[in-house]
Short mmCIF file of C-alpha atoms (C1' of nucleotides) in Angstrom, two decimals:
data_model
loop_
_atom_site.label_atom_id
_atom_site.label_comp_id
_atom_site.label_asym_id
_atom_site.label_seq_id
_atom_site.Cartn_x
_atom_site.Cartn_y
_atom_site.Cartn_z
CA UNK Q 27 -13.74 5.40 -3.89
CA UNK Q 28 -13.94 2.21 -2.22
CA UNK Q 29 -16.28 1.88 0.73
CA UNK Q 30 -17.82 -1.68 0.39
CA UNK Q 31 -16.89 -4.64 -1.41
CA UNK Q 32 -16.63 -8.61 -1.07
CA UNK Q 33 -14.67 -11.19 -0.63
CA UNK Q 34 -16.44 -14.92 -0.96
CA UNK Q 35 -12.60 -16.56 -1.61
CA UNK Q 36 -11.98 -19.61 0.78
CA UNK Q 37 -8.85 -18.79 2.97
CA UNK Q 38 -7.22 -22.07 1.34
CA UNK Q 39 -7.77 -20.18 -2.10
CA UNK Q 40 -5.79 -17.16 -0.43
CA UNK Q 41 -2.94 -18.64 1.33
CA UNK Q 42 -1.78 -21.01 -2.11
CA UNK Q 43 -2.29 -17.74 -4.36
CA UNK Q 44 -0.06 -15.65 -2.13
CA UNK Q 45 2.68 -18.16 -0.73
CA UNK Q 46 1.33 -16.82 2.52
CA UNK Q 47 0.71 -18.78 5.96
CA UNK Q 48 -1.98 -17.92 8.36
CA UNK Q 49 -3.69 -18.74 11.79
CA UNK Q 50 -7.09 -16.23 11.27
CA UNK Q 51 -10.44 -18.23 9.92
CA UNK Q 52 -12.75 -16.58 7.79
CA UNK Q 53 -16.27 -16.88 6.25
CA UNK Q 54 -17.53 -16.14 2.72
CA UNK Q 55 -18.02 -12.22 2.89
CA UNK Q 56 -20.90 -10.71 0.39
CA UNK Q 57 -20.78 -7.11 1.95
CA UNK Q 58 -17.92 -5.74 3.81
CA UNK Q 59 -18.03 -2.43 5.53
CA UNK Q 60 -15.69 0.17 6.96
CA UNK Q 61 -14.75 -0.36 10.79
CA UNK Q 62 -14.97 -4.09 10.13
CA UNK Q 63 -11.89 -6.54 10.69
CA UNK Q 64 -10.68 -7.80 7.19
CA UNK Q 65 -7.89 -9.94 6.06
CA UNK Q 66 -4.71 -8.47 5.03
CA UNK Q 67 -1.84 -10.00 3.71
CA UNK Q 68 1.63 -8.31 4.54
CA UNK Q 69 5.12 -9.03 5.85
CA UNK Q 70 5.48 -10.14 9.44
CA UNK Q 71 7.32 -7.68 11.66
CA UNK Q 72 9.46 -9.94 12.47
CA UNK Q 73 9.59 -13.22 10.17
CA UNK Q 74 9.42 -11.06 7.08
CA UNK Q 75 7.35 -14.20 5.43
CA UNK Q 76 3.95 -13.32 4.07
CA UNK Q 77 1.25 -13.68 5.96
CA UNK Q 78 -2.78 -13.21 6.32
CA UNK Q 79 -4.12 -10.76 9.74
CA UNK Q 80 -7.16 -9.09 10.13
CA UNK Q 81 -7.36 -5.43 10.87
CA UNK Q 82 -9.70 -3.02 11.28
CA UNK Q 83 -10.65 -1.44 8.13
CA UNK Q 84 -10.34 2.46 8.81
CA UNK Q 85 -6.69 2.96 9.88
CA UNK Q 86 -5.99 4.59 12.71
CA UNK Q 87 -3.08 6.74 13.50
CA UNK Q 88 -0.53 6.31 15.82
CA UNK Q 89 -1.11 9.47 16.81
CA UNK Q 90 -4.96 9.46 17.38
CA UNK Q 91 -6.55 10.15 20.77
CA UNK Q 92 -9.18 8.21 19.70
CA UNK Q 93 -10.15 5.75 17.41
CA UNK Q 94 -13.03 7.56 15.87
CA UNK Q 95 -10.83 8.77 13.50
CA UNK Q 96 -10.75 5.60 11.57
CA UNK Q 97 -14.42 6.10 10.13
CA UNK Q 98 -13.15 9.02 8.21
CA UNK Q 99 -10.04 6.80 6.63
CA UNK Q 100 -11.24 4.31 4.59
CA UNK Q 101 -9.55 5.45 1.60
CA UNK Q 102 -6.39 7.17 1.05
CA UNK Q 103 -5.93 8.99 -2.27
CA UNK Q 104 -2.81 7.89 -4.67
CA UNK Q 105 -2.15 11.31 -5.20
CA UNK Q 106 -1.47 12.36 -2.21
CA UNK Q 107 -0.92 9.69 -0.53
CA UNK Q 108 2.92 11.10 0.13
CA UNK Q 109 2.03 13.94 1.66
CA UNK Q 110 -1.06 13.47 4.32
CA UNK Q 111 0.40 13.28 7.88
CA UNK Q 112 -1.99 10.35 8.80
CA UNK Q 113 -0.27 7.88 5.53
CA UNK Q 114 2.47 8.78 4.74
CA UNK Q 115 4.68 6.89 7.29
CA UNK Q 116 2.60 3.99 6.44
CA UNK Q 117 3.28 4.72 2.90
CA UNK Q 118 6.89 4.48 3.75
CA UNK Q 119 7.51 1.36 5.71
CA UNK Q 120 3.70 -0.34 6.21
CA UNK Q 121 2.51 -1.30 3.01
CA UNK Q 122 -0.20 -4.19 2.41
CA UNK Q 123 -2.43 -5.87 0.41
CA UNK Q 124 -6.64 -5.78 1.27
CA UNK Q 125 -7.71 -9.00 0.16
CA UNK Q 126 -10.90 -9.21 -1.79
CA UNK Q 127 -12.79 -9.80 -5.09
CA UNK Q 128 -15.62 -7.82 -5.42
CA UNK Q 129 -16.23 -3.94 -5.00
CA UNK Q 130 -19.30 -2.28 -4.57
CA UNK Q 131 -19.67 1.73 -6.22
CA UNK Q 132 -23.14 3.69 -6.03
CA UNK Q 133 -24.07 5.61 -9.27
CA UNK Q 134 -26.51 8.66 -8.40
CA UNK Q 135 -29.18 9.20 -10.45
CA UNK Q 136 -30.91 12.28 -8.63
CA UNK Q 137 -32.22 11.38 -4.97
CA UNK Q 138 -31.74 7.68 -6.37
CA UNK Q 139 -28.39 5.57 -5.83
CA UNK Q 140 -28.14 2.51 -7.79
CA UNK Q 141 -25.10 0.15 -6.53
CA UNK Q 142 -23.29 -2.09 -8.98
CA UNK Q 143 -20.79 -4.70 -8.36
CA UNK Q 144 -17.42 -4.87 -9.72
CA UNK Q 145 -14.77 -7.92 -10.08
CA UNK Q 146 -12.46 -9.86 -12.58
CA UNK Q 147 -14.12 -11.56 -15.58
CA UNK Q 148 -13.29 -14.34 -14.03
CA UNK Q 149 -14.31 -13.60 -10.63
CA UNK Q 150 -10.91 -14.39 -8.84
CA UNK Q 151 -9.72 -13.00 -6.01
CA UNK Q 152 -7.05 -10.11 -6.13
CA UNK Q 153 -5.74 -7.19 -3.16
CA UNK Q 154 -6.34 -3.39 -3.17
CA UNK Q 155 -3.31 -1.72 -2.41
CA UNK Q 156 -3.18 -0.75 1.02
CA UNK Q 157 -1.87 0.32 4.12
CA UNK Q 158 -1.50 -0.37 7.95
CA UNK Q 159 -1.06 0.90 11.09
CA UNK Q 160 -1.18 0.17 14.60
CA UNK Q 161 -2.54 2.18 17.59
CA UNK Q 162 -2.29 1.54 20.83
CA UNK Q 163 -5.55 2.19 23.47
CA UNK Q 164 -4.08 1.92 26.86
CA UNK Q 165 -2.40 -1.79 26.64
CA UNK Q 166 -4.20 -2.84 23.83
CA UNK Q 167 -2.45 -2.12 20.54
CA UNK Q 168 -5.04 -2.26 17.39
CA UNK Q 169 -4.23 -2.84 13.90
CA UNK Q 170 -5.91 -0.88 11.26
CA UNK Q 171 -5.79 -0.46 7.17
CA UNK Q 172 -6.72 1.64 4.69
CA UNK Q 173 -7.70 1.08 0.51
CA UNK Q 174 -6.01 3.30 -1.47
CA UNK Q 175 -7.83 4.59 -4.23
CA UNK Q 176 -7.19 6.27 -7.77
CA UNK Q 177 -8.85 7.77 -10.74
CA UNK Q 178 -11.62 5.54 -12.29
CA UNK Q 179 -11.05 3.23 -15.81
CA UNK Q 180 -13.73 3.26 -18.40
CA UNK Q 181 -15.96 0.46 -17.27
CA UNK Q 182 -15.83 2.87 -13.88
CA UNK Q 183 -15.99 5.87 -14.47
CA UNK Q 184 -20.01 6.66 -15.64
CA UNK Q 185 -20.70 4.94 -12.00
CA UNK Q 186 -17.89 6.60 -10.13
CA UNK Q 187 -15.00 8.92 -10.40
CA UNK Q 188 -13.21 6.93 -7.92
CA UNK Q 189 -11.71 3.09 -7.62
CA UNK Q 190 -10.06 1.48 -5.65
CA UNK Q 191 -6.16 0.41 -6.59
CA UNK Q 192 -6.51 -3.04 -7.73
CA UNK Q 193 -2.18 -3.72 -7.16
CA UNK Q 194 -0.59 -5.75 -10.46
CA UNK Q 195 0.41 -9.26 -9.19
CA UNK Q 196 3.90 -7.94 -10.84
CA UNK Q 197 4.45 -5.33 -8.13
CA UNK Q 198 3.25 -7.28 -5.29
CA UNK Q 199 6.69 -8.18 -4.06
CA UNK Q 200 8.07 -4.82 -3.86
CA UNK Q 201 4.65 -3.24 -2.77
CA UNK Q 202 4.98 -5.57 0.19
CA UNK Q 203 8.41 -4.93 1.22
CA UNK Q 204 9.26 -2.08 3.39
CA UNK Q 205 12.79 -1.52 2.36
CA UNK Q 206 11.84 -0.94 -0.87
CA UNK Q 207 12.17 2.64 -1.17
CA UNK Q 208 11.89 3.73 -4.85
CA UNK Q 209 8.71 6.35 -3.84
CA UNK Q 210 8.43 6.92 -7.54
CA UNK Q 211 8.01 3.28 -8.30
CA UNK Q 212 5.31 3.15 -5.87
CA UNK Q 213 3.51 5.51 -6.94
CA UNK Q 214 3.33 4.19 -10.82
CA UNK Q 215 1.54 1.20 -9.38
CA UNK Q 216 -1.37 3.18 -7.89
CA UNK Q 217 -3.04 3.41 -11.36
CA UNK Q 218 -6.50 2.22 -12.36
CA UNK Q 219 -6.72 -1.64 -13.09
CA UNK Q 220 -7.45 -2.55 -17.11
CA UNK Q 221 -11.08 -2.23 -17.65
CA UNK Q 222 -10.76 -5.24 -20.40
CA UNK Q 223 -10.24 -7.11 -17.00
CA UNK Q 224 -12.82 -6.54 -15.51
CA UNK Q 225 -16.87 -6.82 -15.33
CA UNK Q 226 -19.89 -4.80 -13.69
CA UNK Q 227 -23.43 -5.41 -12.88
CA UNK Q 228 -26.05 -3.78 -11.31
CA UNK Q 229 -27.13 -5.41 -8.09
CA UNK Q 230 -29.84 -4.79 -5.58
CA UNK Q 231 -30.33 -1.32 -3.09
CA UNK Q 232 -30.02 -4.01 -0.06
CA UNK Q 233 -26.62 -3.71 -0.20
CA UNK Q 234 -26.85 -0.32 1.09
CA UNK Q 235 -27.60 -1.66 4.75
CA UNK Q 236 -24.27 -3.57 5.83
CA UNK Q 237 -26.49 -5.56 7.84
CA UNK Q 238 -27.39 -7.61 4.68
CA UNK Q 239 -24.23 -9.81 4.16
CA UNK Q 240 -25.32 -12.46 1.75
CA UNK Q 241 -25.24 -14.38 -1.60
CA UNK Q 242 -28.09 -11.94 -2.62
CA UNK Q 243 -26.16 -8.82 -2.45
CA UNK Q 244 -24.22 -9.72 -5.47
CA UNK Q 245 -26.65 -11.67 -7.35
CA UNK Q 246 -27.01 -9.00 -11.35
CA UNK Q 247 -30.71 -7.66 -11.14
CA UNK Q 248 -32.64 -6.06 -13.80
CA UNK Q 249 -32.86 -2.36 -14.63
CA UNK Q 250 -35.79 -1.11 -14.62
"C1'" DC E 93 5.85 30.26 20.70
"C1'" DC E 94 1.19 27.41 21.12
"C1'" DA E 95 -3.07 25.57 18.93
"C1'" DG E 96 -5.09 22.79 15.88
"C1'" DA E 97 -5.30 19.75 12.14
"C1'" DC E 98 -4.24 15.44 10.43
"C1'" DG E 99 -9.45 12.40 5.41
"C1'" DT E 100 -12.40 11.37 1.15
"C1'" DT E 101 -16.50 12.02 -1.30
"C1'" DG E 102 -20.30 14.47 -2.97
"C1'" DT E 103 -23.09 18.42 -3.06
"C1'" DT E 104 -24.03 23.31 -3.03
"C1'" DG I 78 4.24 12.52 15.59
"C1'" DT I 79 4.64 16.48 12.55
"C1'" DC I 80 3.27 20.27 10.04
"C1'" DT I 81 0.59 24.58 9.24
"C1'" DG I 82 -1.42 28.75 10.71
"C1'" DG I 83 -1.80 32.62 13.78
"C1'" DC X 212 -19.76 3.38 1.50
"C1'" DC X 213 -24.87 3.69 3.46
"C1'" DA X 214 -28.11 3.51 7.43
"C1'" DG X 215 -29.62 5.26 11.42
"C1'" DA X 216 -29.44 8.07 15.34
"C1'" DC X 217 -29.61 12.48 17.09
"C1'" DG X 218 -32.01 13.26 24.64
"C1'" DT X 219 -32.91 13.42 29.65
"C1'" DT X 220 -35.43 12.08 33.55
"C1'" DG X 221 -37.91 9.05 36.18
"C1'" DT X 222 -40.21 4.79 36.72
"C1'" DT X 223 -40.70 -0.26 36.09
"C1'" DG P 160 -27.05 18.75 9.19
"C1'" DT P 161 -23.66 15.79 11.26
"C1'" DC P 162 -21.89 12.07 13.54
"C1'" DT P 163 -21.66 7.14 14.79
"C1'" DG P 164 -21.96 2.36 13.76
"C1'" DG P 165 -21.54 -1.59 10.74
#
DNA sequence: CCAGACGTTGTT
DNA sequence: GTCTGG
DNA sequence: CCAGACGTTGTT
DNA sequence: GTCTGG
């Protein structure tokens, strides 16, 4: 699962890394919640060049009488992902990538819940597989995403069953486009990102309460 | 035919 | 919108 | 994901 | 317990 994470990257950073242009401004991010505009890179409707929006994280669907909806779809399963009325025409034609580099999963211990961060060894940034949608509220369309998530790897998996889809750089291009239609392709790119990659530290309960956005929030603590 | 769901996770 | 369930 | 609210009436 | 808000 993936229902907080970071992303302290400069927009600058972004925009090189991705050949992608952009007119949004950001700030460093330490704790990013669900129903919160984040930035997403994707094709433009109607350039087709890459470029950087924010959306809504919590897609909506077209469909929806109301956008309430969204707080329940923050993550969209690989599995299924084909199948679920409110993704899969996303799945088919509105692909994206949620920028970030740093996810947050809680391990329970009992009544306790001990968050830990996770992100590259070398702490660059990188973009969950996603996707978008928009919804329209009277004139005012809205744009909305969802992480899709998949089984956890090893450095995961004794925090969290879950993890968010951490997409290749080597698929990016065909993740991105929306005539590429190869369903089974797709879907072999939805699988958990090397653990050898990748690092985790525990980090302090704060992080719980999305009002605490800051440089704290990912500082390692001590277990104790 | 119409009505109602459409999601993920964790816990029991 | 589209599918499932009754 | 977690945190925090969860209600109505009348008065200031 | 369940839903809303961030």
């Amino acid at each position: 699962m993936c229902g907080r994470y970071t992303l302290r990257a400069r927009l600058n950073q972004l925009l090189q890394m991705y050949s992608a242009q952009s007119e949004i401004e950001i700030s460093p991010r330490y704790n990013i919640a669900p129903s919160q505009k984040v930035p997403v890179l994707r094709l433009g409707e109607d350039s087709g060049m890459r470029e950087i929006v924010l959306m809504r994280w919590g897609l909506i669907p077209s469909w929806a009488k109301d956008e309430k909806i969204g707080y329940k779809m923050i993550n969209a399963r690989s599995e299924t992902i084909q199948e679920k009325p409110s993704y899969r025409s996303a799945f088919k034609r509105r692909r994206c990538l949620v920028l970030a580099d740093g996810f947050f999963e809680w391990q329970r211990q009992g009544s306790k819940k001990q968050p830990y961060l996770f992100q590259k060894k070398d702490g660059a940034p990188y973009g969950y597989a996603g996707l978008w949608e928009t919804w329209t509220k009277g004139h005012q369309p809205m744009q909305s995403c969802t992480i899709i998530t998949t089984t956890a790897n090893e450095l995961v998996e004794d925090v969290h069953d879950r993890m968010p889809v951490i997409l290749q750089e080597r698929h990016l291009e065909n993740w991105l486009n929306p005539e590429f239609d190869h369903v089974d392709r797709l879907k072999a790119m939805l699988a958990p990102y090397p653990s050898d990659e990748m690092q985790r530290y525990p980090v302090d309960p704060m992080v719980g309460s999305p009002k605490n956005d800051k440089p704290e929030c990912v500082e390692p603590i001590e277990l104790g």
